[in-house]
C-alpha positions as CSV (number, residue, x, y, z in Angstrom):
1,M,164.0,245.2,275.3
2,T,162.2,243.1,272.4
3,W,164.0,242.9,269.5
4,L,160.8,242.5,267.2
5,I,159.4,245.7,265.9
6,S,156.0,246.7,266.9
7,R,153.9,249.1,264.8
8,E,154.7,251.7,267.6
9,Q,158.4,251.1,267.3
10,A,158.0,251.7,263.4
11,L,157.5,255.1,264.3
12,A,160.7,255.3,266.5
13,T,162.9,258.5,266.1
14,R,164.4,261.1,268.0
15,E,164.7,264.9,268.2
16,V,167.8,266.4,266.4
17,Q,169.7,268.8,268.2
18,W,168.0,268.3,271.4
19,N,169.0,271.0,274.1
20,V,171.1,272.7,271.4
21,S,170.6,276.5,271.7
22,G,171.0,279.1,268.8
23,P,174.5,280.1,269.8
24,M,175.6,276.4,270.2
25,L,174.6,276.0,266.5
26,A,176.4,279.1,265.6
27,F,179.5,277.7,267.2
28,M,179.1,274.3,265.4
29,Y,178.7,275.7,262.1
30,G,181.2,278.4,262.5
31,T,184.1,275.9,263.7
32,M,182.9,273.5,260.9
33,A,183.7,276.2,258.2
34,V,187.1,277.0,259.8
35,A,187.9,273.2,260.2
36,V,186.9,272.4,256.5
37,G,189.0,275.3,255.4
38,V,192.0,274.3,257.3
39,F,191.7,270.7,256.4
40,A,191.6,271.8,252.4
41,Y,194.5,274.0,252.9
42,G,196.6,271.4,254.5
43,T,195.8,269.0,252.0
44,W,196.6,271.2,249.3
45,Q,200.0,271.8,250.7
46,R,200.5,268.0,250.5
47,V,199.4,267.7,247.1
48,R,201.4,270.6,245.9
49,I,204.5,268.7,247.0
50,W,203.4,265.5,245.1
51,L,202.9,267.6,242.1
52,L,206.7,268.5,242.1
53,G,207.5,265.1,241.0
54,R,208.4,263.8,237.7
55,P,205.5,262.5,235.6
56,V,204.7,258.8,235.8
57,I,201.6,257.1,234.5
58,R,199.7,255.4,237.3
59,W,196.0,255.8,236.6
60,D,195.7,253.1,233.7
61,H,193.3,249.9,234.5
62,P,191.0,252.0,236.8
63,W,188.8,249.1,237.8
64,Q,191.8,246.7,238.7
65,R,193.2,249.6,240.7
66,T,189.7,250.0,242.5
67,K,189.4,246.6,243.2
68,R,192.9,246.7,244.8
69,V,191.8,249.6,247.0
70,L,188.7,247.7,248.1
71,V,190.4,244.5,248.8
72,R,193.5,246.0,250.7
73,A,192.6,249.4,252.0
74,V,188.8,249.1,252.7
75,G,188.6,245.0,253.3
76,H,192.2,245.3,255.1
77,A,193.5,242.3,253.3
78,S,197.1,243.3,253.8
79,L,196.5,244.7,257.6
80,L,195.0,241.4,258.5
81,K,198.0,239.5,257.8
82,E,199.1,240.3,261.3
83,R,195.9,239.6,263.4
84,V,196.5,241.9,266.4
85,P,197.4,245.2,264.4
86,G,195.1,244.0,261.7
87,L,192.2,243.6,264.0
88,M,193.2,247.0,265.8
89,H,192.9,248.9,262.7
90,A,189.7,247.0,261.5
91,L,187.9,248.0,264.7
92,L,189.0,251.7,264.6
93,F,188.1,251.8,260.8
94,S,185.0,250.2,260.9
95,G,183.8,252.1,264.2
96,F,184.5,255.6,262.5
97,V,183.0,254.7,259.2
98,I,179.6,253.6,260.9
99,L,179.8,256.9,263.1
100,F,180.4,259.0,260.1
101,A,177.5,257.6,258.2
102,A,175.3,258.0,261.1
103,T,176.3,261.6,261.2
104,V,175.5,262.1,257.6
105,V,172.1,260.5,258.1
106,V,171.3,263.1,260.6
107,M,172.3,265.9,258.2
108,V,170.0,264.3,255.4
109,D,167.3,264.0,257.8
110,H,167.6,267.3,259.5
111,D,169.4,269.7,257.3
112,L,168.0,268.3,253.9
113,G,164.5,267.3,255.2
114,I,164.5,264.1,254.1
115,P,162.8,261.9,256.9
116,I,165.1,258.7,256.8
117,M,165.9,258.4,260.6
118,R,162.7,256.7,261.4
119,G,161.4,253.2,262.4
120,R,163.6,250.1,261.9
121,F,166.4,252.0,260.3
122,Y,166.5,254.1,263.4
123,L,166.5,251.4,265.7
124,Y,168.7,249.0,264.0
125,F,171.4,251.4,262.5
126,Q,171.2,254.7,264.0
127,S,170.8,253.5,267.4
128,L,172.1,250.0,268.0
129,A,174.8,249.6,265.2
130,T,176.5,252.9,266.1
131,N,176.6,252.0,269.7
132,V,178.1,248.7,269.0
133,F,180.6,249.9,266.5
134,G,181.4,252.8,268.7
135,L,182.3,250.3,271.4
136,L,184.4,248.4,269.0
137,A,186.4,251.4,268.2
138,L,187.1,251.9,271.9
139,V,188.4,248.5,271.9
140,G,190.7,249.4,268.9
141,I,192.0,252.4,270.9
142,G,192.7,250.3,273.7
143,I,194.7,247.9,271.8
144,A,196.7,250.5,270.1
145,V,197.5,252.3,273.6
146,Y,198.5,248.6,274.6
147,R,200.9,248.1,271.8
148,R,202.5,251.6,271.8
149,Y,202.7,252.5,275.5
150,I,202.7,249.1,277.6
151,V,204.4,246.8,275.4
152,R,206.4,249.5,273.5
153,L,206.9,247.4,270.3
154,R,210.3,248.2,268.9
155,R,209.2,248.7,265.4
156,L,207.0,251.5,266.4
157,E,208.1,255.0,266.5
158,H,208.1,256.4,270.1
159,G,208.5,259.5,272.0
160,Q,205.9,261.4,269.6
161,L,203.5,263.7,271.3
162,A,201.1,263.6,268.3
163,D,200.5,259.9,268.8
164,A,199.4,260.4,272.2
165,V,197.1,263.4,271.1
166,L,195.4,261.6,268.3
167,L,194.6,258.6,270.4
168,S,193.3,260.8,273.1
169,A,191.3,262.9,270.8
170,L,189.7,259.8,269.4
171,F,188.9,258.3,273.0
172,V,187.4,261.8,273.9
173,L,185.2,261.9,270.7
174,L,183.9,258.6,271.6
175,L,183.5,259.2,275.3
176,T,181.6,262.3,275.0
177,G,179.5,260.9,272.0
178,F,178.3,258.3,274.4
179,A,177.8,260.8,277.1
180,I,175.6,263.0,275.0
181,S,173.3,260.2,273.7
182,G,173.1,259.0,277.4
183,L,172.3,262.1,279.0
184,R,169.6,263.0,276.3
185,I,167.9,259.4,277.0
186,V,167.9,260.2,281.0
187,V,166.7,263.8,280.6
188,A,164.3,263.5,277.7
189,G,163.0,260.0,279.1
190,D,163.8,258.6,275.5
191,P,161.6,255.2,275.4
192,W,163.9,254.1,272.6
193,G,167.0,254.8,274.8
194,P,167.8,251.0,275.6
195,W,168.4,250.4,271.7
196,R,171.6,252.6,272.4
197,P,173.0,250.2,275.2
198,V,176.6,252.0,275.6
199,G,175.0,255.5,275.7
200,Y,171.9,254.3,278.1
201,V,174.4,252.8,280.5
202,T,176.6,255.7,280.3
203,G,173.7,258.2,280.8
204,R,172.3,256.3,283.6
205,A,176.0,256.2,285.3
206,I,176.3,260.0,285.3
207,A,172.5,260.3,286.5
208,S,173.7,258.3,289.5
209,L,176.1,260.8,290.4
210,V,174.2,264.0,289.4
211,P,170.5,263.1,290.0
212,E,169.2,266.6,289.3
213,L,167.7,266.9,285.7
214,Q,168.6,270.7,284.9
215,A,172.0,269.9,286.1
216,L,172.2,266.9,283.6
217,S,170.9,269.1,281.1
218,R,173.7,271.6,281.7
219,I,176.3,268.8,281.6
220,H,174.9,267.8,278.2
221,A,175.2,271.1,276.8
222,W,178.8,271.5,277.7
223,T,179.6,267.9,277.1
224,W,178.1,268.7,273.3
225,L,180.2,271.9,272.9
226,L,183.2,269.8,273.9
227,H,182.5,267.2,271.5
228,V,181.9,269.6,268.4
229,A,185.2,271.4,269.3
230,V,187.5,268.2,269.7
231,W,185.8,266.7,266.4
232,H,186.6,269.9,264.4
233,A,190.0,270.4,265.9
234,F,190.7,266.9,264.9
235,L,189.4,267.3,261.4
236,A,191.5,270.4,261.0
237,A,194.6,268.5,262.0
238,I,194.3,265.6,259.7
239,P,196.6,266.9,256.9
240,Y,199.2,268.0,259.6
241,T,199.4,264.5,261.1
242,K,199.7,260.9,260.3
243,M,196.0,260.6,260.4
244,F,196.3,262.1,256.6
245,H,197.1,258.3,255.7
246,V,193.3,257.9,255.3
247,V,193.9,259.8,252.2
248,S,197.6,259.4,251.2
249,S,197.6,255.5,251.9
250,T,194.3,254.8,250.1
251,S,195.7,256.9,247.1
252,S,199.2,254.9,247.4
253,V,197.4,251.8,247.0
254,F,195.3,253.0,244.2
255,F,198.3,254.5,242.2
256,A,200.7,251.4,243.0
257,D,202.6,249.8,240.2
258,L,200.5,247.0,238.7
259,E,203.8,245.3,237.7
260,V,206.4,244.2,239.9
261,R,209.8,245.4,238.9
262,S,213.3,244.9,240.5
263,T,215.1,247.5,238.6
264,P,214.6,251.4,238.0
265,P,213.5,252.7,234.5
266,V,216.2,252.3,231.8
267,L,218.1,255.4,230.9
268,N,217.9,256.5,227.5
269,F,221.4,258.0,226.6
270,G,220.5,258.2,223.0
271,A,217.5,260.6,223.6
272,E,218.0,264.3,222.1
273,T,217.6,265.5,225.6
274,G,219.8,263.1,227.4
275,P,218.6,261.2,230.4
276,G,218.7,264.2,232.7
277,V,220.0,263.4,236.2
278,L,221.2,259.7,236.6
279,G,219.1,258.2,239.3
280,I,217.7,260.4,242.4
281,G,219.6,263.2,243.4
282,S,217.1,265.5,245.3
283,P,213.4,265.1,245.6
284,L,212.6,266.9,242.5
285,D,214.1,263.9,240.7
286,M,211.6,261.6,242.2
287,T,208.2,260.8,240.6
288,W,205.1,262.1,242.0
289,K,204.1,258.5,243.3
290,Q,207.6,258.5,245.1
291,L,206.8,261.8,246.9
292,L,203.2,260.5,247.7
293,D,204.6,257.2,249.3
294,L,206.6,259.4,251.7
295,D,203.2,260.7,253.0
296,A,201.4,257.5,252.5
297,C,204.0,255.6,255.4
298,T,202.0,254.9,258.5
299,E,205.3,254.1,260.5
300,C,204.0,250.6,261.0
301,G,207.3,249.0,260.9
302,R,206.4,246.0,259.1
303,C,208.9,246.4,256.4
304,Q,211.6,246.7,259.0
305,D,210.4,243.6,260.6
306,V,210.9,241.5,257.3
307,C,214.1,243.1,255.9
308,P,216.9,240.7,256.0
309,A,219.4,243.4,256.0
310,W,217.8,244.7,259.1
311,A,217.6,241.1,260.8
312,E,221.6,240.8,260.1
313,G,222.3,244.0,261.9
314,K,223.0,246.1,258.7
315,P,222.3,249.7,258.8
316,L,219.1,249.3,256.7
317,S,215.7,250.0,257.8
318,P,213.2,250.3,254.8
319,K,210.9,252.3,257.3
320,R,213.7,254.7,258.2
321,V,214.6,255.3,254.5
322,I,211.1,256.5,253.7
323,L,210.7,258.4,257.2
324,D,214.1,260.3,256.8
325,L,213.4,261.2,253.1
326,R,209.8,262.4,254.2
327,D,211.4,264.6,257.0
328,H,213.9,266.2,254.6
329,V,211.2,266.9,252.1
330,R,209.1,268.7,254.7
331,E,212.1,270.7,256.0
332,Q,213.0,271.9,252.5
333,R,209.6,272.3,251.3
334,G,210.0,276.2,250.7
335,E,213.4,275.6,248.7
336,L,211.7,272.7,246.7
337,L,209.0,275.0,245.6
338,L,211.3,277.9,244.6
339,A,213.5,275.3,242.6
340,H,210.6,273.8,241.0
341,A,209.2,277.4,240.0
342,A,212.6,278.3,238.8
343,R,213.0,275.3,236.6
344,R,209.5,275.6,235.2
345,R,210.3,279.2,234.2
346,G,213.4,278.1,232.5
347,D,215.7,279.8,235.0
348,A,218.7,277.2,235.1
349,E,221.0,279.7,237.0
350,A,218.4,280.0,239.8
351,F,217.5,276.3,239.8
352,E,221.3,275.4,240.4
353,S,221.6,278.0,242.9
354,I,218.7,276.7,244.9
355,A,219.5,273.0,244.4
356,S,223.1,273.3,245.4
357,R,222.0,274.7,248.8
358,M,220.2,271.2,249.7
359,P,222.0,268.4,250.7
360,P,221.9,265.2,248.2
361,L,219.8,262.4,249.2
362,A,222.1,259.6,248.4
363,G,225.2,259.9,250.7
364,G,223.7,263.0,252.4
365,V,220.0,262.3,254.0
366,I,220.5,258.6,253.6
367,R,223.9,257.0,254.1
368,P,225.7,255.1,251.4
369,E,226.1,251.8,253.6
370,T,222.3,252.0,254.2
371,L,221.7,252.0,250.6
372,W,224.2,249.2,249.7
373,A,222.8,246.9,252.4
374,C,219.5,246.6,250.4
375,T,219.5,243.1,248.8
376,T,216.5,244.0,246.6
377,C,214.5,241.1,247.9
378,R,211.4,243.0,248.0
379,A,210.2,241.6,251.4
380,C,209.5,245.3,252.3
381,E,207.1,246.0,249.5
382,E,205.4,242.6,250.1
383,A,204.8,243.4,253.7
384,C,203.9,247.1,253.2
385,P,200.0,247.4,253.6
386,V,199.8,250.9,251.7
387,S,201.8,249.8,248.6
388,I,205.1,251.8,249.3
389,E,207.6,251.0,246.7
390,H,211.0,251.1,248.6
391,V,213.1,249.0,246.0
392,P,213.1,251.3,243.1
393,L,213.7,254.3,245.2
394,I,216.7,252.8,246.7
395,L,218.0,251.5,243.4
396,Q,217.7,255.0,241.9
397,L,219.3,256.5,245.0
398,R,222.2,254.3,244.5
399,Q,222.2,254.9,240.8
400,H,222.8,258.4,241.7
401,L,225.5,257.5,244.0
402,V,227.6,255.5,241.4
403,M,226.9,257.6,238.0
404,E,226.6,261.0,239.3
405,Q,228.8,260.9,242.3
406,A,231.4,258.2,241.3
407,E,231.0,256.6,244.8
408,A,230.8,252.8,245.2
409,P,232.1,250.1,247.5
410,E,235.2,248.7,246.7
411,G,234.0,245.2,245.9
412,L,231.5,246.5,243.5
413,V,234.2,248.6,241.8
414,E,236.3,245.3,241.4
415,M,233.5,243.5,239.9
416,V,232.9,245.9,237.4
417,R,236.2,246.3,236.4
418,S,236.7,242.5,235.9
419,L,233.3,242.6,233.8
420,E,234.9,245.3,231.5
421,A,238.3,243.5,231.3
422,R,237.3,239.7,231.2
423,R,233.5,239.7,230.9
424,H,233.0,238.0,234.1
425,P,232.8,239.3,237.6
426,F,235.5,236.7,239.2
427,R,238.8,238.3,240.2
428,G,241.7,236.1,239.7
429,A,240.0,233.9,237.0
430,A,240.7,233.4,233.5
431,T,241.2,236.5,231.7
432,D,238.9,235.5,229.0
433,R,235.2,234.7,229.4
434,T,235.3,231.9,226.9
435,A,238.5,230.6,228.6
436,W,237.1,230.8,232.0
437,Y,233.7,229.0,231.3
438,A,235.7,226.3,229.2
439,Q,237.9,225.8,232.3
440,R,235.2,225.5,234.7
441,L,232.1,224.1,233.1
442,P,233.5,220.6,232.3
443,H,234.4,220.0,235.9
444,R,230.8,220.7,236.9
445,L,229.4,218.5,234.4
446,G,231.7,215.7,235.2
447,G,233.4,216.0,231.9
C-alpha cells in the first residue's frame, strides 16, 4: 500500500450499508429508537435524584470550569498520574471517541446526503485512523481484564457480574466491527481494503476458513445484526451501569468546587428560619452536587490507596463511604421521592413519617468510627480523577452525629468540655487559659 494519494485514490469511498437488506435496516432503526428511549428514561431517573438535593451554586466561572473538563476529563490529566490505569482509560476513551466520530461521518454522508466520506479523508480517517484506534481500544480492554481478573487489584471492587458484561460487550463491539469491515472488503473486492489493516486481516482470516463468497455474505449479515444489537443494548444499559460515568463524572468535574475548603458551610443560627437540620442526616440534606458525586464514582479506589487512615488499618475507606451512600440512595429511591414531594407541598407530617422509616446516614449507613477516622487531609480529593468532594461530606455527617444525635468520641467530649471551662483543650493543665500559656510559654522561649 502506498501512502501517497493518487488521483484515483482521491475518489476513494465505499458503499454504505453494503449487504444490508430492508428488514435489517428496520431492525437497526427500530432498536435504535428503543435504545435511545431507554437511555433517556434512565438518565432522567438519575437526574431526578440529583434534583432532590439542596441548592448550591456550581455554575459560576463557566470558562474556568470548561477548561477543567478539557484538561482533567478529556485530556486525562488526573488519570494519567498513574500510568497503567491512565493509559488503559486513555486508549478506551480515544478509541471509542474516534469510532463514534466515524459513525457520525457515515450518518452525515448517507442519511444527510453530504458527500464527505471521500478521498483523503476517507482513507486517512474513516479507514486507517478508525482501524488503528479500534485496535488501541482492544489493547485497553486487555489491560482492564488483566488488572481486574488476573492481577485482581485489591482497591477494585470484585465479584460484580456487570463489570464482566461491560468489558465483554465492548470486546464484542470491536471484534464484530472489524469482522463486518473485513468481510465486506473480501466479498466486495474493495480496492481500498488495505487501508483498513485490522479489518483486512480479519476478513482474510475468516475467508481462509470459509472460502465461499455466498457463505461469507451470510456471515457478514448475521455479524452486522449482532453488532447492531450489542451496540443498542449497550447504549440502553449505560444509565443503569457504571458506564454512566461518561455523563456523571464529566459533570462532577465541571461542577466541582473551585475553592478548596476544609470545613462544611457555617451554620447560621441567627437566621429567621434557623439552620434547619444540623449536618447531613438523610440524602435529602445533601446538596445536588453531593448526590451527583455518588453517581460519579467509578470505583477506581485511588482515594482509598492514598488515605492515611486506611493505611493505618482504621475503618475508613473514602471509596466505601461514597459507594455505601450511593447504594443507600438507590435502595431508598422511592421513599426519597415521596418525602421530597411531601416537603414541597408543605406536608410536614407525611415528610416526617417517611423520613423516620429511613436509617440515619451518620451512625446508620456509615458507622461512627468510620467518620471519626478521617483526618481531613483531603488526599482522597486530590487523588480522585472525577472531583468527588469526600471531606465536606464526611464532616457534615460528623456534624449531624454530634449536634443532632449527641454522639461523639469520649476524647472529643473531654476536649470540648475543657475548651468551655478553661478555654484550652488540655486536660489537667491550668484552669485559666492565660495562666496556662503564661506557665508554658516562657519555658518554650527559654525565659
